[in-house]
mmCIF file of C-alpha atoms in Angstrom:
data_model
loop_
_atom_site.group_PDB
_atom_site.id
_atom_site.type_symbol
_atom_site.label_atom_id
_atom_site.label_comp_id
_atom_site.label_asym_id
_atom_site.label_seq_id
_atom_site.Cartn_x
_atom_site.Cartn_y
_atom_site.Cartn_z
ATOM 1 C CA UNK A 1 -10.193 201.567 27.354
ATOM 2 C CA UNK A 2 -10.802 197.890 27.042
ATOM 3 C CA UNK A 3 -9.602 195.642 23.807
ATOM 4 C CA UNK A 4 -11.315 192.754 22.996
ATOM 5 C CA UNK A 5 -7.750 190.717 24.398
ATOM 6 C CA UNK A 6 -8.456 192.009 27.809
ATOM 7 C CA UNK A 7 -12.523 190.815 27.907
ATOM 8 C CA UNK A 8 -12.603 187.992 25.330
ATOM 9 C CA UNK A 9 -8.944 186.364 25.657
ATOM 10 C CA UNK A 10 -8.755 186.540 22.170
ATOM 11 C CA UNK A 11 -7.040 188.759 19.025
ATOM 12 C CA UNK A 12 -9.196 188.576 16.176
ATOM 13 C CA UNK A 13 -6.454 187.555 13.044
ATOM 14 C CA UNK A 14 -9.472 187.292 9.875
ATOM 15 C CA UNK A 15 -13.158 187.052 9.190
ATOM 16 C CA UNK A 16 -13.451 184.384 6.407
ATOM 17 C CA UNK A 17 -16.751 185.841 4.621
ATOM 18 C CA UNK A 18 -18.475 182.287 3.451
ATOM 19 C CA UNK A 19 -21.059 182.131 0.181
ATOM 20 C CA UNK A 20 -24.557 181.770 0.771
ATOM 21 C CA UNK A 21 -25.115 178.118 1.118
ATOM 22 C CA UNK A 22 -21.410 177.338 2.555
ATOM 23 C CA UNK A 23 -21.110 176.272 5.940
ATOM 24 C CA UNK A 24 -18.126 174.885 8.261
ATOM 25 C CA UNK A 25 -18.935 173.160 11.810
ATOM 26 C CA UNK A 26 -17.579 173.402 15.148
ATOM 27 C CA UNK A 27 -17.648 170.910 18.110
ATOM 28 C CA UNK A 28 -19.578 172.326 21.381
ATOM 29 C CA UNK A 29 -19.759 169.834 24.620
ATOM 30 C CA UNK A 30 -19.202 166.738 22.367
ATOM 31 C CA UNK A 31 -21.735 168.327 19.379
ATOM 32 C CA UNK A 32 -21.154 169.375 15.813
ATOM 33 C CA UNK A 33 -23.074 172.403 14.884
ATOM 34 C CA UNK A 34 -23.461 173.972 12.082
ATOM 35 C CA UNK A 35 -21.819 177.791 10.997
ATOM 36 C CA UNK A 36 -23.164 179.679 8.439
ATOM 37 C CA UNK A 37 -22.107 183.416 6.764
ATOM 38 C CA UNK A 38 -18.748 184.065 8.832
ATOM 39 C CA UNK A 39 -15.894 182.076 10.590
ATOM 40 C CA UNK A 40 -13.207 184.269 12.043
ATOM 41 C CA UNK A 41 -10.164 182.929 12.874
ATOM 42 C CA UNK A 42 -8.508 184.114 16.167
ATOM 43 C CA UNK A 43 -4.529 184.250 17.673
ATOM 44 C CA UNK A 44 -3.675 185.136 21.071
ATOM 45 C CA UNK A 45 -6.081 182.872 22.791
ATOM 46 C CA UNK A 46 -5.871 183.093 26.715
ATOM 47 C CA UNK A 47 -9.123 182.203 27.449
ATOM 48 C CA UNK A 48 -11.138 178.914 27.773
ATOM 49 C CA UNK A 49 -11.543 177.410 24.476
ATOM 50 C CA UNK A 50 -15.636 175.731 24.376
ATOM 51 C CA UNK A 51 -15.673 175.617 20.754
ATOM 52 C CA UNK A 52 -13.433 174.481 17.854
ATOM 53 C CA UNK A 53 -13.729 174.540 13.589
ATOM 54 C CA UNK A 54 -13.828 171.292 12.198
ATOM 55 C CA UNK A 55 -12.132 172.019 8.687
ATOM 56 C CA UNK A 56 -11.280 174.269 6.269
ATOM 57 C CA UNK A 57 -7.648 176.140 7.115
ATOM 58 C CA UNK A 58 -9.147 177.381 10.455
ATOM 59 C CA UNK A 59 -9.809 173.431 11.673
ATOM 60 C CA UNK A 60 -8.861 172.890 15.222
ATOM 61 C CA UNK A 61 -8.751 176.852 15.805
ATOM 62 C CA UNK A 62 -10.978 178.420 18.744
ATOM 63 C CA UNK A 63 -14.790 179.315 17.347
ATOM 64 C CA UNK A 64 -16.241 180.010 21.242
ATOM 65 C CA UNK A 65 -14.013 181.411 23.645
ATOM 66 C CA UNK A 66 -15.007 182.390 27.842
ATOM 67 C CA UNK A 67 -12.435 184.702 29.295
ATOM 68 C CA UNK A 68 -12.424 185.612 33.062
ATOM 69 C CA UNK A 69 -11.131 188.484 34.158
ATOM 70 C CA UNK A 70 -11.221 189.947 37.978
ATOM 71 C CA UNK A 71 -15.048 191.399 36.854
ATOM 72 C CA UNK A 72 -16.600 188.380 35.150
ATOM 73 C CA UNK A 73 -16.619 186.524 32.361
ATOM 74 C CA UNK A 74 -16.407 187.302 28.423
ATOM 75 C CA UNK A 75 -18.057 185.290 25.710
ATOM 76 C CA UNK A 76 -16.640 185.955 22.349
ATOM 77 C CA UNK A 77 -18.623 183.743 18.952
ATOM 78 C CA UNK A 78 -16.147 183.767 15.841
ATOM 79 C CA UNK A 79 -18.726 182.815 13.715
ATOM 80 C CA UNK A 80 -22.301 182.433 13.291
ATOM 81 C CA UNK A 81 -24.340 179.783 14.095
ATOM 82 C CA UNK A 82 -28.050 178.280 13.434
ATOM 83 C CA UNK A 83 -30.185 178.384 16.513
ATOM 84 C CA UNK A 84 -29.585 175.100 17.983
ATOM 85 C CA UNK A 85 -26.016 176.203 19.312
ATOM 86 C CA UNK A 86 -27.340 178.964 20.665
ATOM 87 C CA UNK A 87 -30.289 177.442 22.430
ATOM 88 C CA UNK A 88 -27.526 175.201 24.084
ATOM 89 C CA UNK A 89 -24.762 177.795 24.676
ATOM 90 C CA UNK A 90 -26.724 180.564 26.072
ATOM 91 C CA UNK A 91 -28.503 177.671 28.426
ATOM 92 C CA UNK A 92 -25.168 176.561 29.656
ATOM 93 C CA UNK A 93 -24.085 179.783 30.457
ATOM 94 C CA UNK A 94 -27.350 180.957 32.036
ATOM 95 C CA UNK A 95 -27.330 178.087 34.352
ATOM 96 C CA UNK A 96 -24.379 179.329 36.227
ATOM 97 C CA UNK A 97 -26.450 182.092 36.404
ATOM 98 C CA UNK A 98 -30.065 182.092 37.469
ATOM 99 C CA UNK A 99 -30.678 180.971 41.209
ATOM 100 C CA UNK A 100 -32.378 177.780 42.206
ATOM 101 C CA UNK A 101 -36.109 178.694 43.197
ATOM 102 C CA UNK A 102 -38.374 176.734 45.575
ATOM 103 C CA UNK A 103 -41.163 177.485 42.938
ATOM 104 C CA UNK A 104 -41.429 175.798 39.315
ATOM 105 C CA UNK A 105 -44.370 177.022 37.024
ATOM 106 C CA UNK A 106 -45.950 174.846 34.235
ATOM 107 C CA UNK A 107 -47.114 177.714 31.986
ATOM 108 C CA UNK A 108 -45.226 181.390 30.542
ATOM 109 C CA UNK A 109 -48.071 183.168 31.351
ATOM 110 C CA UNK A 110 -46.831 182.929 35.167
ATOM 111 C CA UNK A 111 -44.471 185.378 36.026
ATOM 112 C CA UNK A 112 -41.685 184.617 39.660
ATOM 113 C CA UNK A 113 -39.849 187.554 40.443
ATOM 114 C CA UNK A 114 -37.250 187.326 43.280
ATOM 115 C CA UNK A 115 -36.937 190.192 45.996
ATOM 116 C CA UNK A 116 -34.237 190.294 48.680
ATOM 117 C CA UNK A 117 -33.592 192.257 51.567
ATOM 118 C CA UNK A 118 -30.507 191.251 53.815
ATOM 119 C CA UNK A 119 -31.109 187.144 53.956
ATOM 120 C CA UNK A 120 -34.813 187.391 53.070
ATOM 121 C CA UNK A 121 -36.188 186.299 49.984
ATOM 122 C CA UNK A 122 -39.847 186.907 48.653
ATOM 123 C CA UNK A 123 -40.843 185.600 45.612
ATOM 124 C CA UNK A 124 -43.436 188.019 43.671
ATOM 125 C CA UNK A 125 -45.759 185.363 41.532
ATOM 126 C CA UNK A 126 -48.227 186.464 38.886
ATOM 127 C CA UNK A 127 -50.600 184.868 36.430
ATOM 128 C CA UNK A 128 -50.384 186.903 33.570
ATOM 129 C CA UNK A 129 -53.005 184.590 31.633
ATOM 130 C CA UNK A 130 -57.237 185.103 31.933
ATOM 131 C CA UNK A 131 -56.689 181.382 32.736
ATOM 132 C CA UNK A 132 -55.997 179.444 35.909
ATOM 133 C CA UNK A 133 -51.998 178.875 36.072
ATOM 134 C CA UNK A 134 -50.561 175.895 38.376
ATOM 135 C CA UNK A 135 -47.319 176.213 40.313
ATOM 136 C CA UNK A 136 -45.551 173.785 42.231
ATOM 137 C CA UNK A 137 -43.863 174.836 45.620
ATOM 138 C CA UNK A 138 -40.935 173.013 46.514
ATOM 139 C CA UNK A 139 -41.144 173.471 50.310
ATOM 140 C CA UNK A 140 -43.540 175.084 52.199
ATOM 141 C CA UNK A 141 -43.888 178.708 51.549
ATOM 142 C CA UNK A 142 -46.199 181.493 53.615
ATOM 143 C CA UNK A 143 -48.601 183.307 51.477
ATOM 144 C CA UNK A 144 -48.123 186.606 52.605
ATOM 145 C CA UNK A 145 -51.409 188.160 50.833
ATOM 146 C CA UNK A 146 -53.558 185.150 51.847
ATOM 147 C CA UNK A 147 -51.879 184.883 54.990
ATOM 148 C CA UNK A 148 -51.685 180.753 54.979
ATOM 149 C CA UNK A 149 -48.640 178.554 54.287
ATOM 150 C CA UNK A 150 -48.918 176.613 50.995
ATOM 151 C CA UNK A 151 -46.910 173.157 49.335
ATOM 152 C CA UNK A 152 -46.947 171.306 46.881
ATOM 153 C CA UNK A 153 -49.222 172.261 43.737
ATOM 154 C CA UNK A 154 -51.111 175.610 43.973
ATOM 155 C CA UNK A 155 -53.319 176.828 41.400
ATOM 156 C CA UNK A 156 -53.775 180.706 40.632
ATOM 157 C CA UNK A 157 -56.701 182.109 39.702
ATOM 158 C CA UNK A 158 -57.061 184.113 36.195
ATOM 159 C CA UNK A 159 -54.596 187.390 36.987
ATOM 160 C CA UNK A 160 -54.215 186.218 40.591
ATOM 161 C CA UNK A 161 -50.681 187.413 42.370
ATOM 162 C CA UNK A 162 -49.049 185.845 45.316
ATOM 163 C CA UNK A 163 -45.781 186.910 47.025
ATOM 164 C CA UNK A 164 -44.124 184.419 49.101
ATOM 165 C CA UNK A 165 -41.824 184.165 51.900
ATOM 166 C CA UNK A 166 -40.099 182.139 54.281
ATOM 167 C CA UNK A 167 -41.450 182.055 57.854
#
């Protein structure tokens, strides 16, 4: 059975319960941020420290910790944060791990799902929207429905899909 020192790198020591309306900050890639409800303080730290407290008796202790381990990586958050952090962390994070696609969309209702079998990619593409949707193709790309190679800026019809592939 796993303890949180073997995925997170860390031993929790305390939870410092704060009042409503008390807050601490931490620093995250250069940023102060606020924390809100919680801070716990942690010992035993072996993983990457992103985060630190600013003050109070946990200042210059770890407040975001990545631990890697021969399966991945760990994220532990000792305390809790307003959204901005979040926004940021969980972008940084997700960078690492969403592939670079050859297709950018300008609108949520457009959907890019990515298939592969061996080396071969296809990219699924649906307009979810009763609206037309542009897309923007990065290099040229074969239509495999339609049958013709498209670049550049394609617009989809209301509820139109497309799968793409490399010829």
């Amino acid at each position: 059975m796993y303890k949180r020192q073997d995925i997170y790198g860390i031993e929790p020591l305390e939870t410092d319960v704060l009042y409503p309306g008390q807050a601490n900050t931490i620093i995250f890639k250069g940023k102060e941020y606020k924390t809100h409800d919680y801070c716990e303080t942690l010992i035993n730290c072996t993983g990457k420290v992103l985060a630190k407290y600013t003050s109070d008796f946990y200042q210059d202790t770890p407040a975001i910790v990545e631990h890697e381990d021969g399966l991945g990586k760990g994220y532990y958050l000792a305390c809790r944060t307003d959204y901005d952090l979040l926004e940021k962390f969980y972008e940084e994070i997700a960078s690492d791990l969403i592939p670079e696609l050859p297709i950018c969309k300008s609108s949520s209702k457009v959907s890019i799902q990515v298939r592969e079998n061996g080396n071969t990619q296809y990219w699924f593409v649906q307009n979810f929207s009763d609206k037309e949707a542009k897309i923007k193709l990065d290099k040229e790309l074969l239509d495999l429905i339609g049958g013709k190679k498209d670049k550049g800026e394609v617009v989809l019809k209301p509820f139109e899909s497309k799968v793409y592939g490399v010829e």
